[in-house]
PDB file of C-alpha atoms and ligand atoms in Angstrom:
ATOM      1  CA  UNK A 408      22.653 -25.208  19.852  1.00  0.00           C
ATOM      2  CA  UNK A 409      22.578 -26.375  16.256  1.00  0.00           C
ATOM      3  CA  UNK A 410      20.651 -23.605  14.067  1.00  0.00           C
ATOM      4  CA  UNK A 411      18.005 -26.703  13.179  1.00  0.00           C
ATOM      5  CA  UNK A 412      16.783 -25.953  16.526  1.00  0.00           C
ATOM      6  CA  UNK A 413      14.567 -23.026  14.821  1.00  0.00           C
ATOM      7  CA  UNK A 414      13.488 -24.287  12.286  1.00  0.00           C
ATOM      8  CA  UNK A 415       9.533 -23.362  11.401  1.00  0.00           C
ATOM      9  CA  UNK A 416       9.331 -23.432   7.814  1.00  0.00           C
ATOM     10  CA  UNK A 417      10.604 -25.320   5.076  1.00  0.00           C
ATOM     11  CA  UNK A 418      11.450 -24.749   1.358  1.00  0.00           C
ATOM     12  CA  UNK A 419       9.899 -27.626  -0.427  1.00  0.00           C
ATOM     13  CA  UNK A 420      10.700 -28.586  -4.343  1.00  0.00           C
ATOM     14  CA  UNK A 421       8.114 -30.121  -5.976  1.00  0.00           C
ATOM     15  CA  UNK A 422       5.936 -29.704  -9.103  1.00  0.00           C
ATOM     16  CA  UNK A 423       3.335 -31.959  -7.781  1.00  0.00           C
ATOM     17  CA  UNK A 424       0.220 -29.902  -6.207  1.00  0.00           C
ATOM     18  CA  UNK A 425      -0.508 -33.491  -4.139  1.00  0.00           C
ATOM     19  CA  UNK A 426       2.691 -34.114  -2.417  1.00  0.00           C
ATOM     20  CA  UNK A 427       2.499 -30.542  -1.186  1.00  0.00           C
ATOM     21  CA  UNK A 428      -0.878 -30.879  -0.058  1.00  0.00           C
ATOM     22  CA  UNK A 429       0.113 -33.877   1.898  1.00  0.00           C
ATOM     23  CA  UNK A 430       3.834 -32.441   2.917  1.00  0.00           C
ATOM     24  CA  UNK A 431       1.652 -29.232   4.603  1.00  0.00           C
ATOM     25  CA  UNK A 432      -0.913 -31.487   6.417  1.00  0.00           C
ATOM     26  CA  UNK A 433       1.984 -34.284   7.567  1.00  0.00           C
ATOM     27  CA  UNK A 434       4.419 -31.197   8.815  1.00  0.00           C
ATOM     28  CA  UNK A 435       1.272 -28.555  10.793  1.00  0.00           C
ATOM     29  CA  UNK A 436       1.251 -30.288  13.904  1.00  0.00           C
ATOM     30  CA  UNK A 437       4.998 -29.840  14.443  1.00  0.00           C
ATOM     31  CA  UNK A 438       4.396 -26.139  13.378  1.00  0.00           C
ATOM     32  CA  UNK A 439       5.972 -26.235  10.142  1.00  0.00           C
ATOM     33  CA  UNK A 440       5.159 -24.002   7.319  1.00  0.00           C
ATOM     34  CA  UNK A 441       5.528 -25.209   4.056  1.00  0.00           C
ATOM     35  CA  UNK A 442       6.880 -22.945   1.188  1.00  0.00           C
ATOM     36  CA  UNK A 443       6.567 -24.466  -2.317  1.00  0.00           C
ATOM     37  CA  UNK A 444       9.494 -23.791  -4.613  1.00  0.00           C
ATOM     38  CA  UNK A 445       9.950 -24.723  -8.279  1.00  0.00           C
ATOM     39  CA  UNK A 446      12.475 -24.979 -10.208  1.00  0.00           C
ATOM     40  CA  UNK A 447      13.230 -26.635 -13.805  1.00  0.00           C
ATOM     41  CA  UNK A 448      13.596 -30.550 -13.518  1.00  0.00           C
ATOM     42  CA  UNK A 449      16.994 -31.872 -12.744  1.00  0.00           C
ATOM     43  CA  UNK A 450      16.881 -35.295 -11.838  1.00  0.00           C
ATOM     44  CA  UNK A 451      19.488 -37.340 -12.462  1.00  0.00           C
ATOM     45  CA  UNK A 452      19.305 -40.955 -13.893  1.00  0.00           C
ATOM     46  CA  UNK A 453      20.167 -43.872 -10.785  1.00  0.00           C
ATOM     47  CA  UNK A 454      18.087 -46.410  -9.581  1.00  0.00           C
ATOM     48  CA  UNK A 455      18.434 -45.604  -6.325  1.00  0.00           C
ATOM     49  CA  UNK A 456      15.794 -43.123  -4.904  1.00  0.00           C
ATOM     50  CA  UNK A 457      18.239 -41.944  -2.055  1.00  0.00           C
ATOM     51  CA  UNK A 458      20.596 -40.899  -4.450  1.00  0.00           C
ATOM     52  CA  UNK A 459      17.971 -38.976  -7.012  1.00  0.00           C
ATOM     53  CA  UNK A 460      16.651 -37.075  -3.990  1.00  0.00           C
ATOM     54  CA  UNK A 461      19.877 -36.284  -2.217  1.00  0.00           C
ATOM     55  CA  UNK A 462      21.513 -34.826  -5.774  1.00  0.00           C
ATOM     56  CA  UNK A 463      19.246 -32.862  -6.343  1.00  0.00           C
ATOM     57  CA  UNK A 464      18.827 -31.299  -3.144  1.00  0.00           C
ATOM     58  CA  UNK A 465      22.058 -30.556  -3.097  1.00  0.00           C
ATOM     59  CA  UNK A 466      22.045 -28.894  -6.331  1.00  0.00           C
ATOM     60  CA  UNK A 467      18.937 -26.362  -5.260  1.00  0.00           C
ATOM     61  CA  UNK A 468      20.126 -25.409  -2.623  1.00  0.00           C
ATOM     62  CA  UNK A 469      23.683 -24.408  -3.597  1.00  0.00           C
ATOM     63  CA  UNK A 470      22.038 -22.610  -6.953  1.00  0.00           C
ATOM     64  CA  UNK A 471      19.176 -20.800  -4.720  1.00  0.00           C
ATOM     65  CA  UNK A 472      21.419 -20.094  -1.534  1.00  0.00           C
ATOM     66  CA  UNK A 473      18.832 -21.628   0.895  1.00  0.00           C
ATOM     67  CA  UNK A 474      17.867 -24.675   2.390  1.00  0.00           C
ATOM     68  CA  UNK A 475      15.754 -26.938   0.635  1.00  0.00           C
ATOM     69  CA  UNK A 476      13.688 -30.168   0.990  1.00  0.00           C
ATOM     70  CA  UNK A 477      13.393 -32.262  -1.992  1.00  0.00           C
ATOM     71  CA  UNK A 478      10.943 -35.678  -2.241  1.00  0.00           C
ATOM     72  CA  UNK A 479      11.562 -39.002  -4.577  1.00  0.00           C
ATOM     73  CA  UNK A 480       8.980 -41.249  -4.217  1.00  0.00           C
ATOM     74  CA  UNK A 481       8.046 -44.531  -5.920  1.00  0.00           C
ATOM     75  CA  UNK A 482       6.209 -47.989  -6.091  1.00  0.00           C
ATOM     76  CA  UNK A 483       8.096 -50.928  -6.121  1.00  0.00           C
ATOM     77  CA  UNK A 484       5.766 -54.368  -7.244  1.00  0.00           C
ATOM     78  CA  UNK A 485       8.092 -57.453  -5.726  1.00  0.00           C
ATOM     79  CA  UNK A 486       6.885 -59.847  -8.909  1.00  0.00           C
ATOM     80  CA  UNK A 487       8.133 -57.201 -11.183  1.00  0.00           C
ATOM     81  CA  UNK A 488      11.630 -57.609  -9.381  1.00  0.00           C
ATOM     82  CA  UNK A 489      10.538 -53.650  -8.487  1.00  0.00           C
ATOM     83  CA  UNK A 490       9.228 -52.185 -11.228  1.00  0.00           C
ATOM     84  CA  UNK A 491       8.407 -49.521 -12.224  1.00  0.00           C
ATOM     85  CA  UNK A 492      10.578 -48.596  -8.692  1.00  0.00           C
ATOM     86  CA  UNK A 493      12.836 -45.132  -9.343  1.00  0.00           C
ATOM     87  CA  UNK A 494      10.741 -45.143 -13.042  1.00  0.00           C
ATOM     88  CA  UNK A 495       7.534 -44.532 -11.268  1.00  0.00           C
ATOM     89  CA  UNK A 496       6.447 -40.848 -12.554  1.00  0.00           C
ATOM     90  CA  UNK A 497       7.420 -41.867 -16.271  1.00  0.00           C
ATOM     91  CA  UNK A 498       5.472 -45.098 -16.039  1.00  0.00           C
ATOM     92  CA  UNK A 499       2.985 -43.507 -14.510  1.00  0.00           C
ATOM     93  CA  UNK A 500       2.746 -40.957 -17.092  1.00  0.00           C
ATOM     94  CA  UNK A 501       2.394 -43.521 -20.101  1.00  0.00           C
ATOM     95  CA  UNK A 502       0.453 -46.629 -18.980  1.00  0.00           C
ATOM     96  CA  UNK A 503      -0.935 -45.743 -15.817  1.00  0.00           C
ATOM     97  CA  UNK A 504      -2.918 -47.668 -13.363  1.00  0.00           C
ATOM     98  CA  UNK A 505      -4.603 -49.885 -15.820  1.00  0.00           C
ATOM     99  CA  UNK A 506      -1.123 -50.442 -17.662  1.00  0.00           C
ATOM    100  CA  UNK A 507       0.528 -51.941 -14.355  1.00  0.00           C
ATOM    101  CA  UNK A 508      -2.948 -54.065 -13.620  1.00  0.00           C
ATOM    102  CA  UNK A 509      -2.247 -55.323 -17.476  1.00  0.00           C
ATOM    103  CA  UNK A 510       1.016 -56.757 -16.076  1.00  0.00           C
ATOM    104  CA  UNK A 511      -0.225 -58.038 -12.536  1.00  0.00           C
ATOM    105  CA  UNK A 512      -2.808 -59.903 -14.312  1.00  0.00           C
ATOM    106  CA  UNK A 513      -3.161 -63.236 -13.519  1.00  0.00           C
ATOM    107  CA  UNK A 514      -0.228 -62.311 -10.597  1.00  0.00           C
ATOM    108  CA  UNK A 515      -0.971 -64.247  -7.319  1.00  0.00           C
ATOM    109  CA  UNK A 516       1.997 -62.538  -5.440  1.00  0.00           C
ATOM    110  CA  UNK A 517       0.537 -58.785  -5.500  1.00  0.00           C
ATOM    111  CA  UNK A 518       3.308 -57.522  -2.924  1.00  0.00           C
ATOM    112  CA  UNK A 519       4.722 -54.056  -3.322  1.00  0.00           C
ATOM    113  CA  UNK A 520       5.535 -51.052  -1.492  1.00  0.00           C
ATOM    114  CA  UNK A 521       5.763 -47.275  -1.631  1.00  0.00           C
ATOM    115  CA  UNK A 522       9.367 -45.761  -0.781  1.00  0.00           C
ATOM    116  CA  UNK A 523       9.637 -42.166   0.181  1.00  0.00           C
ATOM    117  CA  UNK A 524      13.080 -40.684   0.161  1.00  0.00           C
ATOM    118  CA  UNK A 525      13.363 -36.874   1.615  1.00  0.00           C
ATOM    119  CA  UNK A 526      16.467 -35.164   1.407  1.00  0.00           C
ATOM    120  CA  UNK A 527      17.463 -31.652   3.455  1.00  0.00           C
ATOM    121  CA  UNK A 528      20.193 -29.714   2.083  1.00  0.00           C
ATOM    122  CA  UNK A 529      22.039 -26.466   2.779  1.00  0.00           C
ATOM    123  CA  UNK A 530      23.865 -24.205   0.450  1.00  0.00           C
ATOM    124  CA  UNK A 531      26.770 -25.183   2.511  1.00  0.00           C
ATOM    125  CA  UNK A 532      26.873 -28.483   1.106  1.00  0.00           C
ATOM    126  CA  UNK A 533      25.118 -30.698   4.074  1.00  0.00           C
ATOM    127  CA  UNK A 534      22.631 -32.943   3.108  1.00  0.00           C
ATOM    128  CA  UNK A 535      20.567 -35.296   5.521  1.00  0.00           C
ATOM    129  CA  UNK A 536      18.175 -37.953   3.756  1.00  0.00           C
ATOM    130  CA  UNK A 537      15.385 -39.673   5.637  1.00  0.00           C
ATOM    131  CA  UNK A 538      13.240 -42.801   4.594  1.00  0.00           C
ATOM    132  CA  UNK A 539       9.465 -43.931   4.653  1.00  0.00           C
ATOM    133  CA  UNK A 540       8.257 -47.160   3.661  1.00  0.00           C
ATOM    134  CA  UNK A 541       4.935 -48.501   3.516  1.00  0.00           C
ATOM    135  CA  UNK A 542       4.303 -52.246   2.213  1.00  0.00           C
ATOM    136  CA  UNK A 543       1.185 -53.517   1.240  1.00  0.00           C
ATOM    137  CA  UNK A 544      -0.852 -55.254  -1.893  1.00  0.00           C
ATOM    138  CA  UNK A 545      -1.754 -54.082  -5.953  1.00  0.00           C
ATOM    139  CA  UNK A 546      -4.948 -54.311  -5.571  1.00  0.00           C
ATOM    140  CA  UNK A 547      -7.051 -56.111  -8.680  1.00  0.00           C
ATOM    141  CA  UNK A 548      -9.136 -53.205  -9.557  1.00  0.00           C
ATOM    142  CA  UNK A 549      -8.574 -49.201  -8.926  1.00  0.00           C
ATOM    143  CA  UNK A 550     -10.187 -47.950  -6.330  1.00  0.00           C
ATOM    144  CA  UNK A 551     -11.230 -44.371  -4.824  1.00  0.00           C
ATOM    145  CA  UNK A 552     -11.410 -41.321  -5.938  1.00  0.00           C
ATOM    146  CA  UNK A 553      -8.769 -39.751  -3.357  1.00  0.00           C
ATOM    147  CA  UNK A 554      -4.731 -38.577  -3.457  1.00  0.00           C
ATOM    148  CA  UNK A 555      -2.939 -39.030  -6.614  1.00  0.00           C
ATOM    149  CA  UNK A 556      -0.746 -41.398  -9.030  1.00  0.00           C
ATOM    150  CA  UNK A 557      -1.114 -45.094  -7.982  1.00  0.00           C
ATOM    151  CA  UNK A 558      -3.070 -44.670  -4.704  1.00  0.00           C
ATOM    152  CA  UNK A 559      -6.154 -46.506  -6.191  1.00  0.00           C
ATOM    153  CA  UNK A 560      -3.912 -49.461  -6.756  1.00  0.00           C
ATOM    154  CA  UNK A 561      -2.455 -49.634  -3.772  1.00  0.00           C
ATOM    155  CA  UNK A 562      -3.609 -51.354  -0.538  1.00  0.00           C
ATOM    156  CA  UNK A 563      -1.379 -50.894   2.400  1.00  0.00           C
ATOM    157  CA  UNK A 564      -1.057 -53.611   5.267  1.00  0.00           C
ATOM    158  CA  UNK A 565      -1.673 -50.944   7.893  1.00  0.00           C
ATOM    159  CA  UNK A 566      -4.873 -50.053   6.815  1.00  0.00           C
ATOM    160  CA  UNK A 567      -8.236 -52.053   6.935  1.00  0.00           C
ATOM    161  CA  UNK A 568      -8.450 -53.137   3.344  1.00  0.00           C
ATOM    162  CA  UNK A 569      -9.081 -49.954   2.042  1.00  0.00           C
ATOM    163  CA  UNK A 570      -6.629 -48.623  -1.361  1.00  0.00           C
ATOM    164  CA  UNK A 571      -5.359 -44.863  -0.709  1.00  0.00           C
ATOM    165  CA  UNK A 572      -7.361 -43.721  -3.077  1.00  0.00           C
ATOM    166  CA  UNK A 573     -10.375 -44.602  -0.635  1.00  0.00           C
ATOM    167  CA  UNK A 574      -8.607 -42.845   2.003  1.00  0.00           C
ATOM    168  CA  UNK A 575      -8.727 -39.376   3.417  1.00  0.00           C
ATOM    169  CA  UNK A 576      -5.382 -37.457   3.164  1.00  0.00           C
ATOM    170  CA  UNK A 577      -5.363 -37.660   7.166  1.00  0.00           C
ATOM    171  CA  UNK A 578      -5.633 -41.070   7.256  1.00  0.00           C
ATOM    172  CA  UNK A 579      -3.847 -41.834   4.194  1.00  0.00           C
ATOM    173  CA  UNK A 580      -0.690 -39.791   5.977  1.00  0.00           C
ATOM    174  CA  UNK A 581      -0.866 -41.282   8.841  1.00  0.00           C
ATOM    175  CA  UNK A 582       0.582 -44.471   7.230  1.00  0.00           C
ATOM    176  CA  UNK A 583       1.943 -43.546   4.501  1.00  0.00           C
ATOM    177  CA  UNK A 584       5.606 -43.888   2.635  1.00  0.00           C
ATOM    178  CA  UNK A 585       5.409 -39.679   2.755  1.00  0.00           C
ATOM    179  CA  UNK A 586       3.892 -39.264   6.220  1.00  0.00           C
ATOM    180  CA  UNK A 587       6.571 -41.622   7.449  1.00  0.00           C
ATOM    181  CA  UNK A 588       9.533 -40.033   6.047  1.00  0.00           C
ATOM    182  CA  UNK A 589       8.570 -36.050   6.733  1.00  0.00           C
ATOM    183  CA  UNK A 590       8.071 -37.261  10.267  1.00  0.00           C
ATOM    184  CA  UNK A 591      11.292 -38.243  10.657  1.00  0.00           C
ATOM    185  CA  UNK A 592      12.221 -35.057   8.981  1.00  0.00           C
ATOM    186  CA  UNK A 593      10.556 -32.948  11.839  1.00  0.00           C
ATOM    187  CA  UNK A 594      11.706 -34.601  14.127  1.00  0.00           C
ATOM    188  CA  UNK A 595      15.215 -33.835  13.327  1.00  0.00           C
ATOM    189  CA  UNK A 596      14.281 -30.290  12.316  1.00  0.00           C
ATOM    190  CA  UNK A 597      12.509 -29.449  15.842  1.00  0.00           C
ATOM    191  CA  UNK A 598      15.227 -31.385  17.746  1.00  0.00           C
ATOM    192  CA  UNK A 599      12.849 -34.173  18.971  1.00  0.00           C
TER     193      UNK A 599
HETATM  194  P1  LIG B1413       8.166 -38.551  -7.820  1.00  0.00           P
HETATM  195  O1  LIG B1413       9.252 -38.880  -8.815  1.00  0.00           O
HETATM  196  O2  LIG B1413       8.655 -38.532  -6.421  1.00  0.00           O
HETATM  197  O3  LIG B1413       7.383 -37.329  -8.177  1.00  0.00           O
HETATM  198  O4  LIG B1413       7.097 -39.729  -7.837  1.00  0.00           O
HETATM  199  C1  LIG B1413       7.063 -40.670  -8.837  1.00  0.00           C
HETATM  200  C2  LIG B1413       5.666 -41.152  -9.133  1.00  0.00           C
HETATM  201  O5  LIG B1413       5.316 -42.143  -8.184  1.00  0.00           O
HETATM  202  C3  LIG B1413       4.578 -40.111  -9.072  1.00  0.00           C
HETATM  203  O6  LIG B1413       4.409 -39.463 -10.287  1.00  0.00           O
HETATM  204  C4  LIG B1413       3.367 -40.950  -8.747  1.00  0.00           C
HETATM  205  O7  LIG B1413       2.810 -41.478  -9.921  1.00  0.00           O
HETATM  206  C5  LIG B1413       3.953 -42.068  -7.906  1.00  0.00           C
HETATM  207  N1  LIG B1413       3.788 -41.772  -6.488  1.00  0.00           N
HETATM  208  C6  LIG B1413       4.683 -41.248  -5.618  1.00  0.00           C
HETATM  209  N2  LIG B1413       4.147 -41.122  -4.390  1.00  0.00           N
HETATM  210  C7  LIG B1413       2.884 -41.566  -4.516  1.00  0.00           C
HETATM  211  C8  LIG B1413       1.811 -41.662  -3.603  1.00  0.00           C
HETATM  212  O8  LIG B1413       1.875 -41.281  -2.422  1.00  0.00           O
HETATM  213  N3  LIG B1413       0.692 -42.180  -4.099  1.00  0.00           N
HETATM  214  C9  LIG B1413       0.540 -42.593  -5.380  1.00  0.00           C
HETATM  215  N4  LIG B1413       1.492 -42.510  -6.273  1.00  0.00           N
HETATM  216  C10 LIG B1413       2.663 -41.995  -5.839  1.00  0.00           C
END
């Protein structure tokens, strides 16, 4: 039996009080524990979010000695060939919501989607990634006072109209990019 098998708690990287919130709701009911770990930022430059969160998983773990879990996310607006895609925090950062409606103005095709990429790595050098996507619309104005980042921008297809920033972190995890991909993670860790 693979040592997976026992896994009940995870070490999770992240600066972002948010995702963690989320990551511990998303993970309870398969009886994971969440354990927040921080270290000094090492991402690497590559437009691929995959890539980002599988480096620098790897590189935790090996300089901690324990299994980590690290999360890239990011929004990806199909008119904007993708921006601001693997450049989301940054953009985020500097013009914010009403900086990416400035560009979508006038827009008709408002298609994007959130990407969630979640990597698991061991000091040994083993690293699994897993993959949430959720598609959906920019919507014209922000909305909601929920979540974080571009949630009251974005309107997911799954939903009934609503932006995530009108949603509840339940229901907001139940569809989401995030909820999608730690699924998948505890599934794998918990051998379902
Ligand atoms: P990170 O590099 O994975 O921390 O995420 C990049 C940026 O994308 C964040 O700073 C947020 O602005 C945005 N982002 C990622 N996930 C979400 C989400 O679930 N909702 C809203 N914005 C998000």
């Amino acid at each position: 039996m693979s040592r997976r098998n026992y896994v009940n708690e995870i070490n999770f990287v992240t600066g972002n009080k948010h995702k963690l919130e989320e990551v511990k709701h998303i993970l309870e009911p398969y009886g994971i524990s969440v354990k927040r770990v921080t270290v000094d930022k090492l991402e690497i430059q590559s437009n691929d979010l995959c890539e980002i969160a599988e480096y620098s998983a790897k590189i935790v773990a090996e300089r901690l000695r324990i299994p980590v879990v690290v999360e890239d996310a990011g929004l990806f607006i199909e008119a904007l060939n993708g921006f601001p895609g693997p450049y989301s925090s940054y953009v985020f950062k500097t013009i914010g919501n009403e900086g990416i409606l400035k560009l979508m103005r006038g827009v008709k095709n408002r298609r994007a989607r959130f990407v969630s990429a979640v990597a698991y790595a061991s000091p040994n050098g083993f690293v699994k990634v897993f993959i949430g996507v959720t598609e959906g619309l920019i919507s014209i104005e922000p909305r909601g006072e929920y979540g974080f980042g571009f949630d009251p921008i974005f309107i997911p297809y799954e939903g009934d109209g609503r932006t995530f920033g009108e949603m509840t972190l339940d229901e907001k995890s139940r569809i989401s990019h995030r909820g999608k991909a730690f699924r998948s993670l505890a599934k794998w860790l918990t051998g379902h």
